[in-house]
CSV table of C-alpha atoms and ligand atoms in Angstrom, one decimal:
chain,number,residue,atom,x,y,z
A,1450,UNK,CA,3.3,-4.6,22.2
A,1451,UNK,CA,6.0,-1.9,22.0
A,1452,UNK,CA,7.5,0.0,19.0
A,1453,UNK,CA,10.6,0.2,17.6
A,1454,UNK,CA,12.1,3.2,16.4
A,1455,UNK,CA,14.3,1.5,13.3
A,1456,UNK,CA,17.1,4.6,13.8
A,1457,UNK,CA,17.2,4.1,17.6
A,1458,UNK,CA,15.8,0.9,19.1
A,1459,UNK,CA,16.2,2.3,22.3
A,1460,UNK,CA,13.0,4.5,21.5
A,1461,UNK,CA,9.8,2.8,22.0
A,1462,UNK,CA,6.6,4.0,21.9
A,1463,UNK,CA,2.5,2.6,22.1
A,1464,UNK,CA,1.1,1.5,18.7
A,1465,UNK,CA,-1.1,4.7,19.5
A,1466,UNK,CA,1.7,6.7,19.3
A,1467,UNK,CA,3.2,4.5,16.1
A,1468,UNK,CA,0.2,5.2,14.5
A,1469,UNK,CA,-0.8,8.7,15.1
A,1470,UNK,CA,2.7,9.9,14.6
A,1471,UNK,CA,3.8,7.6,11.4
A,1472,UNK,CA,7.4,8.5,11.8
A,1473,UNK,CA,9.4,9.1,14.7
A,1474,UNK,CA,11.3,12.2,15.5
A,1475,UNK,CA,14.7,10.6,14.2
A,1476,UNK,CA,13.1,10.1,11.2
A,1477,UNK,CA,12.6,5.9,11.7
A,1478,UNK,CA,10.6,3.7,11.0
A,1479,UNK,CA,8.5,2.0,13.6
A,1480,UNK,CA,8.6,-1.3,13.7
A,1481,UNK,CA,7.2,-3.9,16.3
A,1482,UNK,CA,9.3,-5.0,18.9
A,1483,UNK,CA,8.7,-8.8,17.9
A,1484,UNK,CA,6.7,-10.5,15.4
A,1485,UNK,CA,4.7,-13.4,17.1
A,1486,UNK,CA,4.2,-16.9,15.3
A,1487,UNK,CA,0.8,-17.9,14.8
A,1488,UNK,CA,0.1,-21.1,16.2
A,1489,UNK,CA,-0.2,-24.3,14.4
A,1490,UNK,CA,-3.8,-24.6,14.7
A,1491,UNK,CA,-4.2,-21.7,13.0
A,1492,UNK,CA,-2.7,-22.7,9.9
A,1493,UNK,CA,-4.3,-26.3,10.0
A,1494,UNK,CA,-7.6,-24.0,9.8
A,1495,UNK,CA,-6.3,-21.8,7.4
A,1496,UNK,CA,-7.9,-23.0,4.2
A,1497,UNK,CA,-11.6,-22.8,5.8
A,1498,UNK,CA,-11.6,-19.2,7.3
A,1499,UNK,CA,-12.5,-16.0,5.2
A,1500,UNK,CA,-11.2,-13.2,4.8
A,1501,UNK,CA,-12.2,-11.4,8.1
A,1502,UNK,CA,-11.8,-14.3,10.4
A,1503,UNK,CA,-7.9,-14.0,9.3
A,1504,UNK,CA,-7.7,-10.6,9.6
A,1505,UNK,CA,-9.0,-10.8,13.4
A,1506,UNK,CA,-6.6,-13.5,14.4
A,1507,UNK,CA,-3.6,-11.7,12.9
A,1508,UNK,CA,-4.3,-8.3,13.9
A,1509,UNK,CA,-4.9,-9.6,17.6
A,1510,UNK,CA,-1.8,-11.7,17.5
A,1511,UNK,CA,0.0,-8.1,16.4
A,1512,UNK,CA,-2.0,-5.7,18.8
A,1513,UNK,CA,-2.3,-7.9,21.6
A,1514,UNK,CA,-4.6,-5.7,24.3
A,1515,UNK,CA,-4.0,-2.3,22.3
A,1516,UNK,CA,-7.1,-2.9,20.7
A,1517,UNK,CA,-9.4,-4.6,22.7
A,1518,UNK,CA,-11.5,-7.3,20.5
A,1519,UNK,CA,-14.5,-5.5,20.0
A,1520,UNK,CA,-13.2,-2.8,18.5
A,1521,UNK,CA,-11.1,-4.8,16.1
A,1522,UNK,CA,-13.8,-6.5,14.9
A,1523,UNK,CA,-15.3,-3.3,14.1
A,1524,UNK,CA,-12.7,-1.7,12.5
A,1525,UNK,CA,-12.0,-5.0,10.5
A,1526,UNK,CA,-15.8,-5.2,10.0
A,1527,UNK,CA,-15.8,-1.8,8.0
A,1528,UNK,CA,-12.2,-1.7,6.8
A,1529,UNK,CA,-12.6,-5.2,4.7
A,1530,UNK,CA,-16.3,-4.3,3.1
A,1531,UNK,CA,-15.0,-5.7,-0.1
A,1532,UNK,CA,-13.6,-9.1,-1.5
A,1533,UNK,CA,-9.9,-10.6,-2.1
A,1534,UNK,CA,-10.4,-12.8,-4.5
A,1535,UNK,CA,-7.7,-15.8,-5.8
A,1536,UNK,CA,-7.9,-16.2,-9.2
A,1537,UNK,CA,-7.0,-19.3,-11.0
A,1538,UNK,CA,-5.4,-18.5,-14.8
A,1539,UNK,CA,-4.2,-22.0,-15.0
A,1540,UNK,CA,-3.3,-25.0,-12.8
A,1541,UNK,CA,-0.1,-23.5,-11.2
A,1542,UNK,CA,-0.7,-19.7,-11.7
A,1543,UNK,CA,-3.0,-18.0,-9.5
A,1544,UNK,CA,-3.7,-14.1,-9.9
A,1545,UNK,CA,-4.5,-12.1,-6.2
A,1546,UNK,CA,-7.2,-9.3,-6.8
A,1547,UNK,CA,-6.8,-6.7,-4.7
A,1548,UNK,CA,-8.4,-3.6,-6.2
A,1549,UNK,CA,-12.3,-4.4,-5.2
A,1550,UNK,CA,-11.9,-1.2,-2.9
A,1551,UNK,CA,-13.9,1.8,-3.7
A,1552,UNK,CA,-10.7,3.3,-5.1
A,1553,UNK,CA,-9.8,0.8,-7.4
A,1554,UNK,CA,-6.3,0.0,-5.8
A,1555,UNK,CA,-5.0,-1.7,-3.1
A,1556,UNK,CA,-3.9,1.0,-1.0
A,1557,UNK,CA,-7.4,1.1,0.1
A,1558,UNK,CA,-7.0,-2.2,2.4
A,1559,UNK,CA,-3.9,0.1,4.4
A,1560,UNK,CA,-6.2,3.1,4.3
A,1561,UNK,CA,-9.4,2.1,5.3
A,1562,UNK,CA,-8.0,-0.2,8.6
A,1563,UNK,CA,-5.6,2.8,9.2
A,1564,UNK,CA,-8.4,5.1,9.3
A,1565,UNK,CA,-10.6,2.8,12.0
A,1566,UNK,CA,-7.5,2.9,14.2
A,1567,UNK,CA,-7.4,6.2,13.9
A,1568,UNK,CA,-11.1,7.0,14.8
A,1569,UNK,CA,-10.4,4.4,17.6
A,1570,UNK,CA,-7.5,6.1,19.3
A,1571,UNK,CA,-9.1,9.5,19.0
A,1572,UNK,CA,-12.5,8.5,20.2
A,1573,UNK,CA,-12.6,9.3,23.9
A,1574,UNK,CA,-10.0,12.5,22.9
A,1575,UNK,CA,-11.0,15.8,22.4
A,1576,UNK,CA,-8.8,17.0,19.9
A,1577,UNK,CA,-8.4,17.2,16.3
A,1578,UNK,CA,-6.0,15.9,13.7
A,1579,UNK,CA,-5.2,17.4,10.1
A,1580,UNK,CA,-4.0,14.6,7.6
A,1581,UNK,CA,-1.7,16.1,5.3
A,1582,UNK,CA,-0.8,14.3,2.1
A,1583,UNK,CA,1.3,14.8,-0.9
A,1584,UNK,CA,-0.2,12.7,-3.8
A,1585,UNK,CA,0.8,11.7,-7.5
A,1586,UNK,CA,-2.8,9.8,-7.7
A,1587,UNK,CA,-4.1,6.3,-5.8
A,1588,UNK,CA,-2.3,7.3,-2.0
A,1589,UNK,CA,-4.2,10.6,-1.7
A,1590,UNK,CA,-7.6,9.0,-3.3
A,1591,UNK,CA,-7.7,5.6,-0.9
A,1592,UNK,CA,-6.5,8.4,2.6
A,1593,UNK,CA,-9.6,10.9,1.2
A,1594,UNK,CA,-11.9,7.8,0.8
A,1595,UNK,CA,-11.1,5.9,3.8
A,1596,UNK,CA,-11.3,9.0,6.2
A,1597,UNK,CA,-14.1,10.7,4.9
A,1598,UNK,CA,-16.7,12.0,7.5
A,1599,UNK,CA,-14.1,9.9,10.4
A,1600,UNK,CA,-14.4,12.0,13.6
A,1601,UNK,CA,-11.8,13.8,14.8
A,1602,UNK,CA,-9.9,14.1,11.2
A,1603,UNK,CA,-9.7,16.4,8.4
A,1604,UNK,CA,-7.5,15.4,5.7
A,1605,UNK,CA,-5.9,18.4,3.5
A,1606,UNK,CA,-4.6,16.8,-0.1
A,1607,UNK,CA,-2.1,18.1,-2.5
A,1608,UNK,CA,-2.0,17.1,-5.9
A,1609,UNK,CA,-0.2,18.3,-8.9
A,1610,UNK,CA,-2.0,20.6,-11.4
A,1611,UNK,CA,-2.9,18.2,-14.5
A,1612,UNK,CA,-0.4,15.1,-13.4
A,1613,UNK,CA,-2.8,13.1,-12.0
A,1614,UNK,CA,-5.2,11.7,-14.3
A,1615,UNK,CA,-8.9,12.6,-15.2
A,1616,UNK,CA,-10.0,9.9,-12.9
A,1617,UNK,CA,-7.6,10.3,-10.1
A,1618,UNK,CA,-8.4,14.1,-9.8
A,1619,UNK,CA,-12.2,13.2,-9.8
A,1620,UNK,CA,-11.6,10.7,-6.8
A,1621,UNK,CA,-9.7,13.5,-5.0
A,1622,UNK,CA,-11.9,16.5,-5.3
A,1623,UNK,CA,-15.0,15.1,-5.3
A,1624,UNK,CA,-15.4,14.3,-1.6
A,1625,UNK,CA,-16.1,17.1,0.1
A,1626,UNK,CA,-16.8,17.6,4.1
A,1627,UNK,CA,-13.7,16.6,6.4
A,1628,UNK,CA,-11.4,16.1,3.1
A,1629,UNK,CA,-10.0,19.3,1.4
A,1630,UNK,CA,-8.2,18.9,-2.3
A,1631,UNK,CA,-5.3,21.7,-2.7
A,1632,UNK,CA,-4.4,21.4,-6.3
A,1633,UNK,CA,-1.2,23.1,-7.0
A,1634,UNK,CA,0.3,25.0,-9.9
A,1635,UNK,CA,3.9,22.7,-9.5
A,1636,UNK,CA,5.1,18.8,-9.6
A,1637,UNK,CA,4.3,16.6,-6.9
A,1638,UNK,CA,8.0,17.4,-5.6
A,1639,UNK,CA,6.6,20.6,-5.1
A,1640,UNK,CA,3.6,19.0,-2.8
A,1641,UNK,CA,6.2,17.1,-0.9
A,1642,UNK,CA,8.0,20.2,-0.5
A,1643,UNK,CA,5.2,22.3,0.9
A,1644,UNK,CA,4.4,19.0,3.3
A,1645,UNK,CA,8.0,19.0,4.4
A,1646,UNK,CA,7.8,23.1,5.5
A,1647,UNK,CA,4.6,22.7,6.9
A,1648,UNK,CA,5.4,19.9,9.7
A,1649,UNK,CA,8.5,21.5,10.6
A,1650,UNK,CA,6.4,24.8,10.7
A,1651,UNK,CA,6.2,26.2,14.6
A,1652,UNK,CA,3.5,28.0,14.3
A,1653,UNK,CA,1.3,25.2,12.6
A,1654,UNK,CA,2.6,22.9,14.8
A,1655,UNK,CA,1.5,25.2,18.0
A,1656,UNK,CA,-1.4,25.7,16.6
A,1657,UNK,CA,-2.8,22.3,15.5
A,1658,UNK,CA,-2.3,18.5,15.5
A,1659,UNK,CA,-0.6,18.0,11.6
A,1660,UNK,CA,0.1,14.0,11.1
A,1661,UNK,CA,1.3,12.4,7.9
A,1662,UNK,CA,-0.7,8.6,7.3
A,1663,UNK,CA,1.7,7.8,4.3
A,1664,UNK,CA,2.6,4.6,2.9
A,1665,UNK,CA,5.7,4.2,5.7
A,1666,UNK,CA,2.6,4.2,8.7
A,1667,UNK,CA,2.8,0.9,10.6
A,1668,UNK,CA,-1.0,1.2,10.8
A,1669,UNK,CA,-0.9,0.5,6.8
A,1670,UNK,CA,1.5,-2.6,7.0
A,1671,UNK,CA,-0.5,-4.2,9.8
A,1672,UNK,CA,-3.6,-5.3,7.0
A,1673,UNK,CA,-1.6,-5.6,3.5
A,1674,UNK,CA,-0.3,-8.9,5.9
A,1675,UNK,CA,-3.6,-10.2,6.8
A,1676,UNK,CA,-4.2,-10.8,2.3
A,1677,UNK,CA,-0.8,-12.7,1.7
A,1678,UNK,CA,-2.3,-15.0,4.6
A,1679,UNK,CA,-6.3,-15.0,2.5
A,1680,UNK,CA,-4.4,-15.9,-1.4
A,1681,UNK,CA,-2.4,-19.3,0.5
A,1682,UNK,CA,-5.8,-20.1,2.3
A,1683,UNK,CA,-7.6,-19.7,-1.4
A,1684,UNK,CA,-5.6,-22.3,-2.8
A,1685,UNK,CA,-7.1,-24.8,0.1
A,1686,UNK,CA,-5.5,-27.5,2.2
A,1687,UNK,CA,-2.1,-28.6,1.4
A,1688,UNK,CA,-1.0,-26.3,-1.4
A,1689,UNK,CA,2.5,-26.8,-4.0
A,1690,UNK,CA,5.2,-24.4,-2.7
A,1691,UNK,CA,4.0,-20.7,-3.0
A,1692,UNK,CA,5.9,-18.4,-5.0
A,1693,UNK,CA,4.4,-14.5,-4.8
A,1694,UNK,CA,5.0,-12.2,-7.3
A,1695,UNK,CA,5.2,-8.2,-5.7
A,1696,UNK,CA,4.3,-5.4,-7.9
A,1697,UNK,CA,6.9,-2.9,-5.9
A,1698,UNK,CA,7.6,0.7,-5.5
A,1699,UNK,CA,7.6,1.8,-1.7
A,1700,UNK,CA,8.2,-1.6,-1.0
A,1701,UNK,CA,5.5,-1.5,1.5
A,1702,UNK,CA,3.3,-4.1,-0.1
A,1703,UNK,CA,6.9,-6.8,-0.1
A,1704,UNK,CA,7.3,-5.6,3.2
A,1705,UNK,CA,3.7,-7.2,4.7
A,1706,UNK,CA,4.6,-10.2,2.8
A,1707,UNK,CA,7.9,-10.3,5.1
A,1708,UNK,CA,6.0,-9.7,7.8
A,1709,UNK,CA,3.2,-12.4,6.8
A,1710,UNK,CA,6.7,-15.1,6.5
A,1711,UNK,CA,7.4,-14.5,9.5
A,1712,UNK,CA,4.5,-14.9,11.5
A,1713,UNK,CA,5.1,-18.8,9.9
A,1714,UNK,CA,2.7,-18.4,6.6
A,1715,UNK,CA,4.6,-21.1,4.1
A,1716,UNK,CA,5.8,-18.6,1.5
A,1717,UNK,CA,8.9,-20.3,-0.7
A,1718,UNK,CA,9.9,-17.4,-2.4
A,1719,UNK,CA,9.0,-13.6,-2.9
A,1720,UNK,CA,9.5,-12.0,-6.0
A,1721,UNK,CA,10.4,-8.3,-5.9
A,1722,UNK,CA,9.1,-7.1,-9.4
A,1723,UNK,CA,9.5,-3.6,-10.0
A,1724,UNK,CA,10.1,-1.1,-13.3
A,1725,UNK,CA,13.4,1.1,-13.8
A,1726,UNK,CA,13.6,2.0,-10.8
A,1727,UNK,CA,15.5,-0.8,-9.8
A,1728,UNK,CA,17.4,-0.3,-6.5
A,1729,UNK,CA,15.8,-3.2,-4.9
A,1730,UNK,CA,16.5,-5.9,-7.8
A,1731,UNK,CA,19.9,-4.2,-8.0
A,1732,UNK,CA,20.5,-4.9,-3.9
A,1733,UNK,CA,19.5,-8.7,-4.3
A,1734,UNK,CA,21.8,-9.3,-6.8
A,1735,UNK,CA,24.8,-7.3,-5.3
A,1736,UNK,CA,24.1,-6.8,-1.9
A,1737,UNK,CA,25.0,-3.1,-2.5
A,1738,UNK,CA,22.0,-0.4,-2.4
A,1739,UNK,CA,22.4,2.5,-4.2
A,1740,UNK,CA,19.3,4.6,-4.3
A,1741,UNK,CA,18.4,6.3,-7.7
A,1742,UNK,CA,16.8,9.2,-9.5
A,1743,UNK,CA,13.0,8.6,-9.9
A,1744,UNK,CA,12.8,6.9,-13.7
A,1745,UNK,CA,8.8,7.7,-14.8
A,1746,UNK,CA,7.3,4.7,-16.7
A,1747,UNK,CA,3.8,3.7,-17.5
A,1748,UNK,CA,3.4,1.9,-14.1
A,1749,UNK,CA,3.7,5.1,-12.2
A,1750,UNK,CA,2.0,4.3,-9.0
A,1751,UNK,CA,6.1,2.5,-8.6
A,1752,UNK,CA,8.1,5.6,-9.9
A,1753,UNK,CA,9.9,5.2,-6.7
A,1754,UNK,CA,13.6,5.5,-7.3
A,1755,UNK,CA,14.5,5.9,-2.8
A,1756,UNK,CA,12.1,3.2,-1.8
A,1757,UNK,CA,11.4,4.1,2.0
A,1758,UNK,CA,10.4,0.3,3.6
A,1759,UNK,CA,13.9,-0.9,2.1
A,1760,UNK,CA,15.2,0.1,5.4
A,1761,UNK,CA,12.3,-2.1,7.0
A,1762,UNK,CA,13.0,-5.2,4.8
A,1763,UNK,CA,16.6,-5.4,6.0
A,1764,UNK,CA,15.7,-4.6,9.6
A,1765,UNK,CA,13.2,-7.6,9.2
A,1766,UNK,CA,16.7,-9.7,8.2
A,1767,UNK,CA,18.9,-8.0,10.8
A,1768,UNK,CA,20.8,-6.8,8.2
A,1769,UNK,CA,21.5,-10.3,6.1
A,1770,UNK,CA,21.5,-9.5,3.0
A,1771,UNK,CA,22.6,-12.8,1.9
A,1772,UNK,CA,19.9,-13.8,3.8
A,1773,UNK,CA,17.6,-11.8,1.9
A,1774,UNK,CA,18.5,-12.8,-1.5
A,1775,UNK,CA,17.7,-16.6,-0.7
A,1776,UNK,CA,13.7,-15.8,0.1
A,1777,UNK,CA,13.6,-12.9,-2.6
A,1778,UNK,CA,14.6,-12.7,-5.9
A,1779,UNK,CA,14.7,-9.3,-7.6
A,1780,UNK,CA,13.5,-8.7,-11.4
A,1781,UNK,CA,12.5,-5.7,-13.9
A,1782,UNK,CA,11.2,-4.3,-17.0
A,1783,UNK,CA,11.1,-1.7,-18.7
A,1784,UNK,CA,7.9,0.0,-20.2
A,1785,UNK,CA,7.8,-2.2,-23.6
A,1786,UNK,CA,8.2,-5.3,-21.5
A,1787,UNK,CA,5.1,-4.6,-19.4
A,1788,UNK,CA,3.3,-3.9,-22.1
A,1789,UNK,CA,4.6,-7.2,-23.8
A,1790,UNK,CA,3.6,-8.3,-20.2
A,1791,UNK,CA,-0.3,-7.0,-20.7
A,1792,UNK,CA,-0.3,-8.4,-24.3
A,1793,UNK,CA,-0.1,-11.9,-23.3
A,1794,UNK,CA,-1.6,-12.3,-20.3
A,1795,UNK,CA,-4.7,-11.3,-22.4
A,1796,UNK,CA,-3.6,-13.9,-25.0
A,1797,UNK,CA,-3.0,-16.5,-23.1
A,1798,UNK,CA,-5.7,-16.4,-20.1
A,1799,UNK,CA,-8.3,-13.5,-21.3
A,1800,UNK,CA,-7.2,-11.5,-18.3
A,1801,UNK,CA,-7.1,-7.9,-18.7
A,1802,UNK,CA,-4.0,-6.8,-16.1
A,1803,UNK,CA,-3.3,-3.4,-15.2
A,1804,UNK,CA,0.4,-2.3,-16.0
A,1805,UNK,CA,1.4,-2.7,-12.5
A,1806,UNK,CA,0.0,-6.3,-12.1
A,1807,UNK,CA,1.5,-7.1,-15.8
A,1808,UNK,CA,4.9,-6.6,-14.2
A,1809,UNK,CA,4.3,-9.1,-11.5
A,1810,UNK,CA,3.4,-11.3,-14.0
A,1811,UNK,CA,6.5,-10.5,-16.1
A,1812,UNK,CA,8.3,-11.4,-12.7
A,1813,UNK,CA,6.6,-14.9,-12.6
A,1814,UNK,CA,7.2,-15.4,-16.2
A,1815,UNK,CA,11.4,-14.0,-15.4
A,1816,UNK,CA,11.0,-16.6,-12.6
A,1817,UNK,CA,10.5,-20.0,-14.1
A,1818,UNK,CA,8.0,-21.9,-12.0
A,1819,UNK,CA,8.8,-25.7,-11.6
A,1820,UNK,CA,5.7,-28.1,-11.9
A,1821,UNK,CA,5.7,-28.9,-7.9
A,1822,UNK,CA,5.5,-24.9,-7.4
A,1823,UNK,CA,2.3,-22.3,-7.4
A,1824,UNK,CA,2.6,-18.9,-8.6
A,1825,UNK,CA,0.9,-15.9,-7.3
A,1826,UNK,CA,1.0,-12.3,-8.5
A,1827,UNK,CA,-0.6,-9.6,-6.9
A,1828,UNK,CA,-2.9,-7.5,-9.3
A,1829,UNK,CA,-2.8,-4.0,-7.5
A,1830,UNK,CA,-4.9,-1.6,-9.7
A,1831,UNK,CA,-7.9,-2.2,-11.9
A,1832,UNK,CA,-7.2,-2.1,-15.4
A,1833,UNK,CA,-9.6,0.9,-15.8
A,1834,UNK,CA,-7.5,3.5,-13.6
A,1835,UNK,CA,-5.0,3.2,-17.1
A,1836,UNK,CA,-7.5,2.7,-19.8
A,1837,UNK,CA,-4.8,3.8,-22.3
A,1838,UNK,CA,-2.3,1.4,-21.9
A,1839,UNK,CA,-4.4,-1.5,-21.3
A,1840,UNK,CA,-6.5,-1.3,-24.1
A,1841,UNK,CA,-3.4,-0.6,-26.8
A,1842,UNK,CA,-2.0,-3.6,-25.4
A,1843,UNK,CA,-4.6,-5.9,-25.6
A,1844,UNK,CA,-6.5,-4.2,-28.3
A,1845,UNK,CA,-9.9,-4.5,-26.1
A,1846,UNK,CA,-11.8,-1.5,-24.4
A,1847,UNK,CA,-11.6,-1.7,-20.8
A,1848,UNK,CA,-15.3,-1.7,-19.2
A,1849,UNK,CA,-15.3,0.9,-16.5
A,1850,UNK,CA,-17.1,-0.3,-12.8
A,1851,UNK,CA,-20.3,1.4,-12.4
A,1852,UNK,CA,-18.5,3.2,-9.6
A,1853,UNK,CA,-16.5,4.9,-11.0
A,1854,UNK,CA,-18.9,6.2,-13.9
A,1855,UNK,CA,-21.2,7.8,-11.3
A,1856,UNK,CA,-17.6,9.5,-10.2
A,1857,UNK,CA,-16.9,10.7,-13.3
A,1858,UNK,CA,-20.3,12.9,-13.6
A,1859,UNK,CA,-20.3,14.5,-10.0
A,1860,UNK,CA,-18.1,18.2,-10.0
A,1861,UNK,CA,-14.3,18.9,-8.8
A,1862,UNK,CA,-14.2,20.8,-5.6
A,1863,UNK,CA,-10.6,21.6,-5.4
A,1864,UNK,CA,-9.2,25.1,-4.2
A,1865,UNK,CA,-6.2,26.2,-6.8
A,1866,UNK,CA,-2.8,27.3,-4.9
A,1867,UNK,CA,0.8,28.1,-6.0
A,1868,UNK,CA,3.6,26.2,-4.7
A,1869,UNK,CA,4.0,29.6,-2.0
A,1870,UNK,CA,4.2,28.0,1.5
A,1871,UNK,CA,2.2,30.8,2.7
A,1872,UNK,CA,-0.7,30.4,1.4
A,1873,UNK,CA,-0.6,26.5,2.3
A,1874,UNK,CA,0.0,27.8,5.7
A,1875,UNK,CA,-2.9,30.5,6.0
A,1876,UNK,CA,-5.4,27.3,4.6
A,1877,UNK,CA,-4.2,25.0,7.3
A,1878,UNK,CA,-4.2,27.9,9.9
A,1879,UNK,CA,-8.0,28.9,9.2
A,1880,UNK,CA,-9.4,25.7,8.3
A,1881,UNK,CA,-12.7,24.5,10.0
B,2496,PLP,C1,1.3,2.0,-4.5
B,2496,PLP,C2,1.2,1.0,-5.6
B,2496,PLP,C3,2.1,0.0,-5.9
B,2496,PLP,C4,3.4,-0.1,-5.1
B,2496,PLP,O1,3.2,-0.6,-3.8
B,2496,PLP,P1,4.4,-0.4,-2.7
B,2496,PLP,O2,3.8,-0.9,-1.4
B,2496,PLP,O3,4.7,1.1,-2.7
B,2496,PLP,O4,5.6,-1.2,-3.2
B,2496,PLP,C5,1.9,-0.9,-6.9
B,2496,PLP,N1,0.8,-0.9,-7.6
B,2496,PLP,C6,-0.2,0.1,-7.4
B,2496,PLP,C7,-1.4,0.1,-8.3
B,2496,PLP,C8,0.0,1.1,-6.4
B,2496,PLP,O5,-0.9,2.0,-6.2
């Protein structure tokens, strides 16, 4: 399989290359050249495969000989060490769990089978590559996590001097080994800045192999498919017509749902549920996208106001926007809504959400589910990464995983900068 430069079709590179590189030199995304259907035998067998068994058979059907199947086993065998579970809240809602990770969120399930691609297509090299991410909190902790002590990779982090939160900064300086925390005295602008001037750096790029594994890395899309395909095979043979419910920010998360359609999982509509930033819900009702300032909101892991897959969605539809609008419908809510949003669910069904998850709720709820349809939402964080919120709105404490108390009493190893490039640049230059 061959990928597509978004900005120039005409460039095509080897998933290696997609994957190493995240972004090409045009600054496009990489997308597949096609996106095979799964055979009808597969879904027939749907409802009785787990989670890994899935992943295999769409991951192979992506990667054809890229990976030979050995290796993806392995890499699916250590990527996917944690459950997906489907959980029922009543007969037509359903609520998708994805923050069993050791993080807590699902940007683990990207991470981690990013991270055993990488290790495979560095394996027989003899070279080095430096990770280096900009972080406002989960993308930073599920990269450090999933690439710790991975041969071949160092990851450098950048995180904002006391924006992250308690928790967040424990998960990204506690690490140690191949992952270095850089916690600067600025925004996280002012990370993205200094991430900016160091890949267009000559001298760092001369001197060593610098590569980005954000959210836009195809390598991340790839396995956020393979659990739309797990939640339709949890609700078991012959299913009501599926509605999903997308907590969204990047829009990668949407995105692999797309992707997952495609490939001929029976998916009737997609709900793109996001906060203020609204660009996206905006789009599907006007067909018009206008990009916005970053809006910040209690479900900050979607503070996105540019979304950068939006330009993958609509390359998915050649373009149709009308298209678009008829398999995803586009809703918000503001901060007092999602709290509303967290409120009920723990009224109604004794489910504690996390503020991002209580949005796709909200965007069930906005919705309207007829009797012959079952709903979905995707529950992206556990409730404990935002303690605060969750327990004003439901007015119960929030039991933190054993996990993450044993975090909480090891000690930050972070090195302090200023937001200087030079001093970025001497780090990255003499690291070992
Ligand atoms: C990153 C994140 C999102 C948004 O996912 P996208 O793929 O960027 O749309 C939602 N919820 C949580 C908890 C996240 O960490």
């Amino acid at each position: 399989m061959l990928y597509y430069s978004i900005n120039n079709p005409k460039e095509k590179v080897s998933l290696r290359e997609a994957v190493l590189k995240s972004i090409s030199g045009n600054s496009g995304l990489y997308m597949p050249s096609k996106i095979p259907k799964l055979p009808a035998a597969f879904f027939k067998n749907l409802h009785r495969m787990s989670l890994k068994e899935i992943a295999f058979e769409v991951s192979k059907s992506m990667l054809g000989d890229d990976v030979p199947s050995s290796e993806l086993k392995k890499i699916i065998e250590v990527a996917l060490s944690f459950p997906i579970p489907l959980k029922k809240l009543n007969e037509n809602l359903f609520v998708l769990e994805l923050f069993h990770g050791p993080t807590l969120a699902f940007k683990d399930v990207g991470a981690r089978f990013m991270a055993g691609l990488f290790e495979y297509f560095l394996a027989n090299e003899n070279r080095e590559v430096i990770i280096l991410v900009a972080t406002s909190g989960d993308t930073g902790s599920a990269i450090a996590n999933a690439f710790f002590n991975k041969k071949g990779v160092k990851v450098v982090i950048l995180y904002p001097s006391g924006k992250v939160s308690p928790l967040q900064e424990k998960q990204l300086t506690t690490m140690g080994g191949n992952i270095t925390a850089l916690e600067v005295k600025g925004n996280f602008d002012d990370c993205q800045d200094l991430v900016k001037k160091a890949f267009s750096d000559e001298k760092i790029n001369r001197k060593i192999n610098l590569t980005s594994a954000n959210s836009i890395n195809f390598g991340r899309l790839l396995p956020q498919t393979f659990y739309y395909f797990h939640a339709v095979a949890q609700l078991g043979k012959n299913p009501k017509r599926v509605v999903i419910s997308v907590p969204s920010g990047n829009f990668g998360n949407l995105t692999a749902g797309l992707i997952a359609k495609k490939m001929g999982l029976p998916v009737y509509k997609f709900i793109a549920a996001t906060n203020k930033n609204h660009s996206v819900p905006d789009f599907l009702k006007s067909g018009k996208f206008k990009p916005g300032k970053t809006v910040f909101t209690i479900s900050n892991a979607m503070d996105v106001g540019n979304p950068s897959n939006f330009s993958r969605m609509l390359y998915i539809y050649k373009g149709n926007a009308q298209q678009i609008s008829y398999d995803i419908k586009g809703l918000w809510y503001n901060d007092n809504q999602t709290r509303q949003s967290i409120g009920e669910l723990y009224k109604k069904y004794s489910y504690q959400p996390d503020p991002h998850g209580a949005i796709a709720y909200a965007g069930l709820n906005g919705f309207g589910l007829t009797k012959n349809q079952t709903g979905i939402f995707l529950e992206t964080a556990h409730p404990a990464k935002f303690p605060m919120e969750v327990e004003k709105s439901t007015g119960k404490k929030v039991t933190l995983p054993s996990s993450l108390k044993k975090l909480l009493l090891l000690k930050k190893k972070a090195i302090k900068i200023s937001k200087e490039f030079s001093i970025l640049k001497k780090i990255l230059l003499e690291l070992e």
